[in-house]
GROMACS .gro file of C-alpha atoms in nm:
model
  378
    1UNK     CA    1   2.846  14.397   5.243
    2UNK     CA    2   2.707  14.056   5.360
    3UNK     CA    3   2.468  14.005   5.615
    4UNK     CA    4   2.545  13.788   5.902
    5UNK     CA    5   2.257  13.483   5.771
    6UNK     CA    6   2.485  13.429   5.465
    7UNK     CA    7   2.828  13.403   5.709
    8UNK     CA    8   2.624  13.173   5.897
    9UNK     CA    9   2.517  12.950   5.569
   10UNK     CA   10   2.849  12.967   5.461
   11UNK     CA   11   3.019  12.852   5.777
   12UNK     CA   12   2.769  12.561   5.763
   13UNK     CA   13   2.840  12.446   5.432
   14UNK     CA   14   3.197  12.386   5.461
   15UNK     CA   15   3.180  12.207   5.785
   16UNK     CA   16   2.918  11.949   5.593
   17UNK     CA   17   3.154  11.912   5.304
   18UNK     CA   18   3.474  11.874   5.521
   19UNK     CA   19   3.259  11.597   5.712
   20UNK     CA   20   3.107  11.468   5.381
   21UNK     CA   21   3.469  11.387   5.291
   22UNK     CA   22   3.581  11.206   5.531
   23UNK     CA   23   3.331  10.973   5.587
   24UNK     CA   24   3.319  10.865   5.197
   25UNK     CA   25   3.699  10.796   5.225
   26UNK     CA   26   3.610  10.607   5.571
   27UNK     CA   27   3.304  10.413   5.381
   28UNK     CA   28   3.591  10.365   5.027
   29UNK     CA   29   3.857  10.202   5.292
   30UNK     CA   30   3.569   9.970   5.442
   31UNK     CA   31   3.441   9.881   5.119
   32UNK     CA   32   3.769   9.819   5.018
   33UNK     CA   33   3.865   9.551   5.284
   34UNK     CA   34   3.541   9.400   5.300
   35UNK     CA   35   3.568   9.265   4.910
   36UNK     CA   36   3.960   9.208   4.945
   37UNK     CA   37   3.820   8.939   5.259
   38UNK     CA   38   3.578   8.861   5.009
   39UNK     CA   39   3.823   8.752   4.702
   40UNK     CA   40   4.033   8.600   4.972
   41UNK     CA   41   3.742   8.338   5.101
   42UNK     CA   42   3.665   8.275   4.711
   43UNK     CA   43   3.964   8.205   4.656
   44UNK     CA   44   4.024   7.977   4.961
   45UNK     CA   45   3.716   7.784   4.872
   46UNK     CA   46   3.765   7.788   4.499
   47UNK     CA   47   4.068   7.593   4.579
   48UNK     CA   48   3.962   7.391   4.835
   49UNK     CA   49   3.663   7.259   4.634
   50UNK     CA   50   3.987   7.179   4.324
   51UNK     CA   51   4.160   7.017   4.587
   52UNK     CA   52   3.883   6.774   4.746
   53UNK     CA   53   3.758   6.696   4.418
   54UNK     CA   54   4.125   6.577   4.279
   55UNK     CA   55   4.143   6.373   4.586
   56UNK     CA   56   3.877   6.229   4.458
   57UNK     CA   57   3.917   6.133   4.096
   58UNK     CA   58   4.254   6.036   4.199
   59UNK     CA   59   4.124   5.810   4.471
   60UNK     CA   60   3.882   5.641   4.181
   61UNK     CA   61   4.139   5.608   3.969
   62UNK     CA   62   4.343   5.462   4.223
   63UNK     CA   63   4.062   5.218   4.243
   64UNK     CA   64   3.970   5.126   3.882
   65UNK     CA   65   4.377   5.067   3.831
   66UNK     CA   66   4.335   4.755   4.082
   67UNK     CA   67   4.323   4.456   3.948
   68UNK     CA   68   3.997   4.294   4.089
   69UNK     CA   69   3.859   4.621   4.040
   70UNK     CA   70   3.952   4.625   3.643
   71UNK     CA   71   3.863   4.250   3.634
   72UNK     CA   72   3.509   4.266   3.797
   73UNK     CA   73   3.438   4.597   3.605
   74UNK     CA   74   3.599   4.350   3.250
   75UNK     CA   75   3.344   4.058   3.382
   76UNK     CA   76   3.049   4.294   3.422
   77UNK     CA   77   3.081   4.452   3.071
   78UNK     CA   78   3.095   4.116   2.945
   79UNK     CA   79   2.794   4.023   3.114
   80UNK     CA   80   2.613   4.272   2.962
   81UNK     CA   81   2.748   4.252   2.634
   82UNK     CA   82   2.655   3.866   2.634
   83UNK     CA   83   2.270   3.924   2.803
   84UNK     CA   84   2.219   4.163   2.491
   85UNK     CA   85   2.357   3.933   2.246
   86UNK     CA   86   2.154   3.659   2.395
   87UNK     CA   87   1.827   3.919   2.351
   88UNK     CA   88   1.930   4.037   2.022
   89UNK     CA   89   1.964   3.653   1.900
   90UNK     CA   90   1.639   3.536   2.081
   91UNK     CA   91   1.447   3.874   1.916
   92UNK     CA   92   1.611   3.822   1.576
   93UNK     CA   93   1.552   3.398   1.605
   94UNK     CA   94   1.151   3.497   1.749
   95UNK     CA   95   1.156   3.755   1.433
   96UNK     CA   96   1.258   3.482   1.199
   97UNK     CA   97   1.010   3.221   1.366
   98UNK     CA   98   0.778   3.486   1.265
   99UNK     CA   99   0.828   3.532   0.925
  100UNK     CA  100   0.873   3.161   0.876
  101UNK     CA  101   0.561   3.110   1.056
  102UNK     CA  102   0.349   3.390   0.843
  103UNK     CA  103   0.498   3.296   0.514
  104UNK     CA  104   0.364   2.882   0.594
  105UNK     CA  105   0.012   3.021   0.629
  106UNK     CA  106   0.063   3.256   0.321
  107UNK     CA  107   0.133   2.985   0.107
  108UNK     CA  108  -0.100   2.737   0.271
  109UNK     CA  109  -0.367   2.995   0.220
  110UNK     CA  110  -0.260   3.073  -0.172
  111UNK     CA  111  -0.231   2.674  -0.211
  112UNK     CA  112  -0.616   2.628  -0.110
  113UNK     CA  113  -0.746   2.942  -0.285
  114UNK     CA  114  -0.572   2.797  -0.577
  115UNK     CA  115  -0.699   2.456  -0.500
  116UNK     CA  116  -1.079   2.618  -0.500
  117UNK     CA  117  -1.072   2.840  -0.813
  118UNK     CA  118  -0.932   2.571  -0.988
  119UNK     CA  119  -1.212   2.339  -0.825
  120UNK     CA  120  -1.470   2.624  -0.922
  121UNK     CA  121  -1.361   2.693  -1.226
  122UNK     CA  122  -1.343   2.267  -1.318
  123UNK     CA  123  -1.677   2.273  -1.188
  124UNK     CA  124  -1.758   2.587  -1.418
  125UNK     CA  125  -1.639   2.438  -1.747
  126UNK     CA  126  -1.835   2.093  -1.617
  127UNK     CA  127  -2.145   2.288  -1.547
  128UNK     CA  128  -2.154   2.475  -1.894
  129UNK     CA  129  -2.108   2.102  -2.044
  130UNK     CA  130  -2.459   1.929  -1.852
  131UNK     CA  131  -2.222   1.773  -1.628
  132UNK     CA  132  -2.278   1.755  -1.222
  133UNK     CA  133  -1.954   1.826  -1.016
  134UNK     CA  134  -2.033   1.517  -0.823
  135UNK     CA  135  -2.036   1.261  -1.157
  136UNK     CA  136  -1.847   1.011  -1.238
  137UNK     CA  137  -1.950   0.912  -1.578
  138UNK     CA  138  -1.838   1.087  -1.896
  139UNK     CA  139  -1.549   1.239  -1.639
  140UNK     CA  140  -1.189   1.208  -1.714
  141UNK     CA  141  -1.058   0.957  -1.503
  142UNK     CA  142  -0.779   1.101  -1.398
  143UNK     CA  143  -1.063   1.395  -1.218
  144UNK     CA  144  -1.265   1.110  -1.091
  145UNK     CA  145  -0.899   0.950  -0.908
  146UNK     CA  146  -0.802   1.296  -0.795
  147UNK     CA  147  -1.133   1.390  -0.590
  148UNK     CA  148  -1.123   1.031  -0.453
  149UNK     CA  149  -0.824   1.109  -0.290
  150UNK     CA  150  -0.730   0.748  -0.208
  151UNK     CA  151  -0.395   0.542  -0.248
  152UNK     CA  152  -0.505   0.329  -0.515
  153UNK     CA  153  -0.537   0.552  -0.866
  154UNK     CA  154  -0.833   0.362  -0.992
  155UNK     CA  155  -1.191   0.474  -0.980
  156UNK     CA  156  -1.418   0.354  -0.720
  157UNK     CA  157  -1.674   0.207  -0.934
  158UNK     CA  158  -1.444  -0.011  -1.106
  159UNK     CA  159  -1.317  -0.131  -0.733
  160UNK     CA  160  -1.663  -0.194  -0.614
  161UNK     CA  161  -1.805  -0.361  -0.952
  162UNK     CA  162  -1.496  -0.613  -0.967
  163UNK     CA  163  -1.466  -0.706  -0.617
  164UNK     CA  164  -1.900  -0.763  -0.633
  165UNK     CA  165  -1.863  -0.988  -0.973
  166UNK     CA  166  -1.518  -1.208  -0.820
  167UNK     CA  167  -1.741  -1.252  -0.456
  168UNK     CA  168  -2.056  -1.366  -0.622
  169UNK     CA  169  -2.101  -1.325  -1.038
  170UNK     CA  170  -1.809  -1.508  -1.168
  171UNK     CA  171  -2.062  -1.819  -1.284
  172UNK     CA  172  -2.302  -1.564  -1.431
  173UNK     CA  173  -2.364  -1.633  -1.800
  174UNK     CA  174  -2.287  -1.364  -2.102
  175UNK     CA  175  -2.083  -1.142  -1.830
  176UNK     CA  176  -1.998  -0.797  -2.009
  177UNK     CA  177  -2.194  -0.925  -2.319
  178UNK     CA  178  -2.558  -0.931  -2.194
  179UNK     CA  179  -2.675  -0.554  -2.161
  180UNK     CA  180  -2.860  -0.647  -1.798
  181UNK     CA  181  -3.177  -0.449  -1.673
  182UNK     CA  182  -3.184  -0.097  -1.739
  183UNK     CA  183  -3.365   0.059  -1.474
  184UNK     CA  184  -3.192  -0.087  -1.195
  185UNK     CA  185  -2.872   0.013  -1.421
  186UNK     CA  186  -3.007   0.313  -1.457
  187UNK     CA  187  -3.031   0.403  -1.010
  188UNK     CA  188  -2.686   0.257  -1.011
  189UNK     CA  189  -2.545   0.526  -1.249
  190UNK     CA  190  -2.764   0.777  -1.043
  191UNK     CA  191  -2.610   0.663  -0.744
  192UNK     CA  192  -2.264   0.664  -0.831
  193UNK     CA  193  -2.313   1.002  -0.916
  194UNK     CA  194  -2.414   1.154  -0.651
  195UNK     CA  195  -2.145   0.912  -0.427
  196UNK     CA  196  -1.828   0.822  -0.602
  197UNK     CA  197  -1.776   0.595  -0.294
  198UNK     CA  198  -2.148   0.386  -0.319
  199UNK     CA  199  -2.189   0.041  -0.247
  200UNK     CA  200  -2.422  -0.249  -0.464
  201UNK     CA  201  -2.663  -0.328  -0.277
  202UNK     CA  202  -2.663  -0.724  -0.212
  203UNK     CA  203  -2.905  -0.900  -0.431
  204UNK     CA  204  -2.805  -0.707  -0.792
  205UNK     CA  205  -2.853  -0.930  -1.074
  206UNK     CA  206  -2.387  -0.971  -1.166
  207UNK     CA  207  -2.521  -0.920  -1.561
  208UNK     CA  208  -2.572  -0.529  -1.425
  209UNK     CA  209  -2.281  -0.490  -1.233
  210UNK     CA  210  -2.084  -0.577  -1.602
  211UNK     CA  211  -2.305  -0.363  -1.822
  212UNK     CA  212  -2.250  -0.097  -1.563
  213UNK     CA  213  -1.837  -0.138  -1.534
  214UNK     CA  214  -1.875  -0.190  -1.967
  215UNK     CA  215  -2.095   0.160  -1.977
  216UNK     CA  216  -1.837   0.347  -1.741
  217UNK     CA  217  -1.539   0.284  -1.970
  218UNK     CA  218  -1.740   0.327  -2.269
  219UNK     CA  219  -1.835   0.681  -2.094
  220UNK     CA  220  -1.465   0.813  -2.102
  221UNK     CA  221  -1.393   1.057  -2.337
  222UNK     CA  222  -1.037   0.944  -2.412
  223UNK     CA  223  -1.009   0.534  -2.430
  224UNK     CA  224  -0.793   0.383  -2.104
  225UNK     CA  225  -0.482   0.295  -2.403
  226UNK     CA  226  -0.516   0.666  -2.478
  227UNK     CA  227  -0.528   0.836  -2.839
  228UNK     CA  228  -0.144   0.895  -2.848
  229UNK     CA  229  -0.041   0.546  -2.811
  230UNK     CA  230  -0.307   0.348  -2.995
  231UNK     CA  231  -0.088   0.290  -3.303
  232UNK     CA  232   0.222   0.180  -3.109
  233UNK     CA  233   0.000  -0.043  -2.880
  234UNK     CA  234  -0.170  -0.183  -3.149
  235UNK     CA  235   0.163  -0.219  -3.346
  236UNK     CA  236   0.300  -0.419  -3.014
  237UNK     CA  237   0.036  -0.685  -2.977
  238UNK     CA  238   0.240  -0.957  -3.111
  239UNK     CA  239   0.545  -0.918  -2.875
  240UNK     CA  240   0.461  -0.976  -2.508
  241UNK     CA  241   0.828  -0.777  -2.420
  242UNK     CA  242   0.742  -0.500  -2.661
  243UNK     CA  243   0.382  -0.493  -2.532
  244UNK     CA  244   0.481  -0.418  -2.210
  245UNK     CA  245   0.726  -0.159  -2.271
  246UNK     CA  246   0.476   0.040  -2.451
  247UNK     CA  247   0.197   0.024  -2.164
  248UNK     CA  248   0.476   0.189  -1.988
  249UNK     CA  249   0.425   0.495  -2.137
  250UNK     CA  250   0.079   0.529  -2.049
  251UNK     CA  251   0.017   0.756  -1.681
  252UNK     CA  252  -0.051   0.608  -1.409
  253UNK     CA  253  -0.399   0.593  -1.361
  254UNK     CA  254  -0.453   0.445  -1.705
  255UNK     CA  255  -0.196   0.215  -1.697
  256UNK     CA  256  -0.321   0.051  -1.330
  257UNK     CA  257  -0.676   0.110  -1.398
  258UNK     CA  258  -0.632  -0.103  -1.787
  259UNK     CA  259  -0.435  -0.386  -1.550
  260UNK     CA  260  -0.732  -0.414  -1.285
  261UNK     CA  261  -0.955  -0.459  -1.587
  262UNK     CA  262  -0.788  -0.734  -1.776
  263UNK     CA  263  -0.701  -0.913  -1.451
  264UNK     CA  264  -1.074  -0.894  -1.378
  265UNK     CA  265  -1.156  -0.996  -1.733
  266UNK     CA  266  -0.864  -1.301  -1.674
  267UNK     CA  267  -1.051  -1.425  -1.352
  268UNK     CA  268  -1.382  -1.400  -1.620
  269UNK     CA  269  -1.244  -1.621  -1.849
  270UNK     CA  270  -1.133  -1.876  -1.613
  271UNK     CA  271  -1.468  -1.966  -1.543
  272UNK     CA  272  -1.575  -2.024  -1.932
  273UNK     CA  273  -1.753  -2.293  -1.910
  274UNK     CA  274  -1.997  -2.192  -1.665
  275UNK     CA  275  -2.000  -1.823  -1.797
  276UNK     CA  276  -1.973  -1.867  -2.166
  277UNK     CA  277  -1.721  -1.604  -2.209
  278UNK     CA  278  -1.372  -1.673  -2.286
  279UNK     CA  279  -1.084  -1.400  -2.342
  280UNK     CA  280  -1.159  -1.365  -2.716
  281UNK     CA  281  -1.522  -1.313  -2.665
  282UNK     CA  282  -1.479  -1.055  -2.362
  283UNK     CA  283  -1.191  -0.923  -2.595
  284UNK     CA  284  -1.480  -0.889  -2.896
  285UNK     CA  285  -1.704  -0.692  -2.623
  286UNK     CA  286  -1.448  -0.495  -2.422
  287UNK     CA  287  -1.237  -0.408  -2.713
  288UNK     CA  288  -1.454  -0.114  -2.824
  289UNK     CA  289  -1.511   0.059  -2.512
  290UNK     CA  290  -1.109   0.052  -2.419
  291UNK     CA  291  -0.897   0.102  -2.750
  292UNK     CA  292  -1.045   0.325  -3.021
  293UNK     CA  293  -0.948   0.593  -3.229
  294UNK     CA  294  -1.006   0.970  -3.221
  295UNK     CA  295  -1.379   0.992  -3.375
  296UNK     CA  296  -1.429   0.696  -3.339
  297UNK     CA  297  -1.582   0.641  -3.024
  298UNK     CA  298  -1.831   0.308  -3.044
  299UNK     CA  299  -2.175   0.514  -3.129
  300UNK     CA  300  -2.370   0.203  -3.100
  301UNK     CA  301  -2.340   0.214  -2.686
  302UNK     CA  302  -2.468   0.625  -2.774
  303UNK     CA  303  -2.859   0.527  -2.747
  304UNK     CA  304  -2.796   0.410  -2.339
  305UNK     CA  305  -2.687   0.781  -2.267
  306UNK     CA  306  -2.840   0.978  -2.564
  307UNK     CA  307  -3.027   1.183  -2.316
  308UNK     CA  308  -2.965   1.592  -2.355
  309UNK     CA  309  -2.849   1.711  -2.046
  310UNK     CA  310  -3.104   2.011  -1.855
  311UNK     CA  311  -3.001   2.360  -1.920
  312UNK     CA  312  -2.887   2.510  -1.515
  313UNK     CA  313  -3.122   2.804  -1.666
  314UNK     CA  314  -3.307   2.887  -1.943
  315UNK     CA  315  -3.086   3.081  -2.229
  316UNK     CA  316  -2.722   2.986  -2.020
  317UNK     CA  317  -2.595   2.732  -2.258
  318UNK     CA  318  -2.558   2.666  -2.654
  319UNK     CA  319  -2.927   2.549  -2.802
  320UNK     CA  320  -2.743   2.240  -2.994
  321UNK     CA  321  -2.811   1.893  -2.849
  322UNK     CA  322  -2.528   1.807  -2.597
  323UNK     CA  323  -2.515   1.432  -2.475
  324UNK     CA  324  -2.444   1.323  -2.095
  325UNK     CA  325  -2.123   1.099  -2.130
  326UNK     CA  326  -2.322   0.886  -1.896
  327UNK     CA  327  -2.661   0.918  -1.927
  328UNK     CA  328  -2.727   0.562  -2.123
  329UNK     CA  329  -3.019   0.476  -2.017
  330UNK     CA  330  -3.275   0.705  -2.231
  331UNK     CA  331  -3.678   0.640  -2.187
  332UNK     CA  332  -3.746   0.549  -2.576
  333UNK     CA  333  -3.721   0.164  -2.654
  334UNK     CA  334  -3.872   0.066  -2.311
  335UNK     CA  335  -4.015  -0.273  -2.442
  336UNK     CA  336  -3.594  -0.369  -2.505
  337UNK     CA  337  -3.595  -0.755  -2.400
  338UNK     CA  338  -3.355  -0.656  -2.079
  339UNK     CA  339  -3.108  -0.998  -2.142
  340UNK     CA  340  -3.063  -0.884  -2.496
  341UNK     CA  341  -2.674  -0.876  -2.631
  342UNK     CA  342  -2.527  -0.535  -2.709
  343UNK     CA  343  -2.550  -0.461  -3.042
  344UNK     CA  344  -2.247  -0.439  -3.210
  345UNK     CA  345  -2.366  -0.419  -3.611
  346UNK     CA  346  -2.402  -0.049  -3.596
  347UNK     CA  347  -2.186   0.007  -3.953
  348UNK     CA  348  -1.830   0.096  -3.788
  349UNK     CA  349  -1.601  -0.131  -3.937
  350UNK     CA  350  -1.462  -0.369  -3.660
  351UNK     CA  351  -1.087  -0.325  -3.519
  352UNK     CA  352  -1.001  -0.697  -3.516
  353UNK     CA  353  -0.596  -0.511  -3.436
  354UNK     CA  354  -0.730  -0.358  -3.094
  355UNK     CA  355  -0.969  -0.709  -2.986
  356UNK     CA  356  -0.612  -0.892  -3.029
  357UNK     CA  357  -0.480  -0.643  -2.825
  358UNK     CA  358  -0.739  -0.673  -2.518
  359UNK     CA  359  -0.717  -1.076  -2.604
  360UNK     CA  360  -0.321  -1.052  -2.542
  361UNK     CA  361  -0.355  -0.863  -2.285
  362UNK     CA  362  -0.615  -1.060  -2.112
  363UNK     CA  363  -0.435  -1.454  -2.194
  364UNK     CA  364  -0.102  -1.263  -2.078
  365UNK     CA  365  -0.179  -1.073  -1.850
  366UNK     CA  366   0.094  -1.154  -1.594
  367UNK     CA  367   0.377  -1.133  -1.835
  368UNK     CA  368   0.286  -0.861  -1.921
  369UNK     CA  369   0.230  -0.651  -1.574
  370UNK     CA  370   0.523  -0.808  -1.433
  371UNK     CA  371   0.595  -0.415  -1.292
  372UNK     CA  372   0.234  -0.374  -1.169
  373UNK     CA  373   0.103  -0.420  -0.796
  374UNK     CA  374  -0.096  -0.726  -0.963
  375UNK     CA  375  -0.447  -0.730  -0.837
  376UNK     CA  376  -0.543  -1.028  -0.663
  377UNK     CA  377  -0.879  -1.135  -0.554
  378UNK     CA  378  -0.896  -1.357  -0.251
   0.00000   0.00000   0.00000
């Protein structure tokens, strides 16, 4: 039988559970119409926020379909297409300038390092011969021109001898014949040597400005009418028309340095009979030292520069005798009488073809450089 606690229990359990009950299906319905309120304000919203913000692209669009709207909207994309075109072009024009610019300098700077190893390496192949970079004697005279760097292509020396011997040596007896004084010959090779661009001091005996314009071209180691065109020249020297078209074939430099010497030689033999030298005596004398033949460069003008050039160190350079182009003026033979001729008897066999050629060109000298800036001698 049960006891009265357990009725009691009992009786308390079922009201809890009938109580229990209807307050969960009190809390379900609340639940329920709070989130139905809920989805009903979303929704609201949701389509309220859709509606303003259709409004507005419409109301833009409205706006952009305007014509002074599309037209400022065309003028400002063109503006800014056309400021970065005008940027592009100015970077791509700088960019340009740029390379232009670099590439001058690049080839300005390969054009002097050129320039120097070719001076260095002239200067090389000088140096291992006994010659100074700075001399002008037994040079070719197209190098001598070239480091003058002046408009007229004809050496320096010749200039300043000429322009001495027409201002104040033309009367001078046995001009280019008499071999002059050799030690004051002698500073005036040392100075042109060491200054392409030296002056004669006033007061030089004209006998050694000659000898020293007659040693230079004797010092050349190809003659002013050149080896190539000594046959043809000598072939021409009876025709004053075909004489002058074959100077034309020689360059530049020798062709205007061989007219500044026969016009000086012309002026010369104008004044014979004071200076006892007509044009076929200079011819005799200057014949030798302008037209030869390959090994056959006049030996007897040797002993006035027969001095062996000093080794740059001991061991550097071949042991065989080399001979300065220039140095003529050796110390043997000191007691020389100084007004003496210039031997000539020294067992070459004389080219009588090439002295009428010098002659010719001497007695026609303006016929024959009809083409030529003609020098003329105030």
């Amino acid at each position: 039988m049960p006891s009265a606690v357990s009725q009691q229990w009992q009786e308390k359990a079922t009201v809890f559970f009938s109580s229990s009950g209807v307050k969960l299906k009190e809390a379900s319905q609340t639940a329920g119409t709070f989130v139905g309120e809920v989805a009903k304000d979303a929704k609201g919203n949701v389509s309220d926020v859709a509606e303003r913000f259709g409004s507005m692209v419409k109301s833009r669009w409205t706006i952009l379909r305007q014509p002074a709207t599309r037209h400022a909207v065309q003028e400002s994309l063109i503006t800014a297409a056309a400021t970065t075109g005008t940027f592009l072009r100015k970077g791509i024009t700088g960019t340009k300038d740029k390379v232009v610019v670099g590439k001058t300098k690049v080839e300005e700077v390969a054009k002097k390092t050129a320039q120097k190893s070719k001076t260095i390496l002239t200067d090389l192949e000088r140096w291992q011969k006994g010659v100074a970079s700075t001399d002008v004697f037994g040079v070719p005279i197209e190098a001598t021109v070239q480091r003058q760097q002046t408009s007229k292509p004809i050496p320096l020396i010749l200039v300043k001898c000429a322009d001495y011997l027409v201002l104040s040596g033309l009367n001078s007896q046995y001009l280019f014949k008499a071999e002059g004084d050799k030690k004051v010959i002698e500073q005036l090779v040392t100075a042109y040597n060491q200054d392409f661009n030296a002056s004669i001091p006033e007061g030089v005996n004209p006998i050694d400005v000659a000898a020293l314009t007659k040693y230079y071209i004797a010092s050349l180691p190809e003659p002013l009418t050149t080896f190539e065109l000594y046959d043809e020249i000598k072939g021409a020297r009876s025709s004053i028309n075909a004489m002058r078209n074959v100077l034309k074939k020689l360059p530049s430099v020798n062709y205007m340095t061989l007219e500044f010497i026969t016009a000086l030689l012309l002026r010369v033999s104008q004044k014979s009979v004071l200076n006892k030298m007509d044009a076929r005596s200079l011819a005799m004398e200057m014949a030798p030292v302008i037209m030869w033949q390959k090994d056959r460069k006049p030996e007897s003008y040797r002993k006035y520069w027969s001095r062996a050039p000093k080794s740059p160190s001991n061991g550097s350079m071949d042991p065989t005798p080399a001979y300065s182009a220039w140095d003529m003026l050796a110390d043997d033979g000191e007691d020389m009488d100084a007004s003496s001729h210039i031997p000539l008897d020294d067992g070459t066999p004389v080219d009588f073809g090439a002295i009428e050629v010098i002659q010719c060109l001497i007695e026609q000298h303006n016929p024959i450089f009809t083409d030529a800036n003609e020098t003329v001698w105030r």
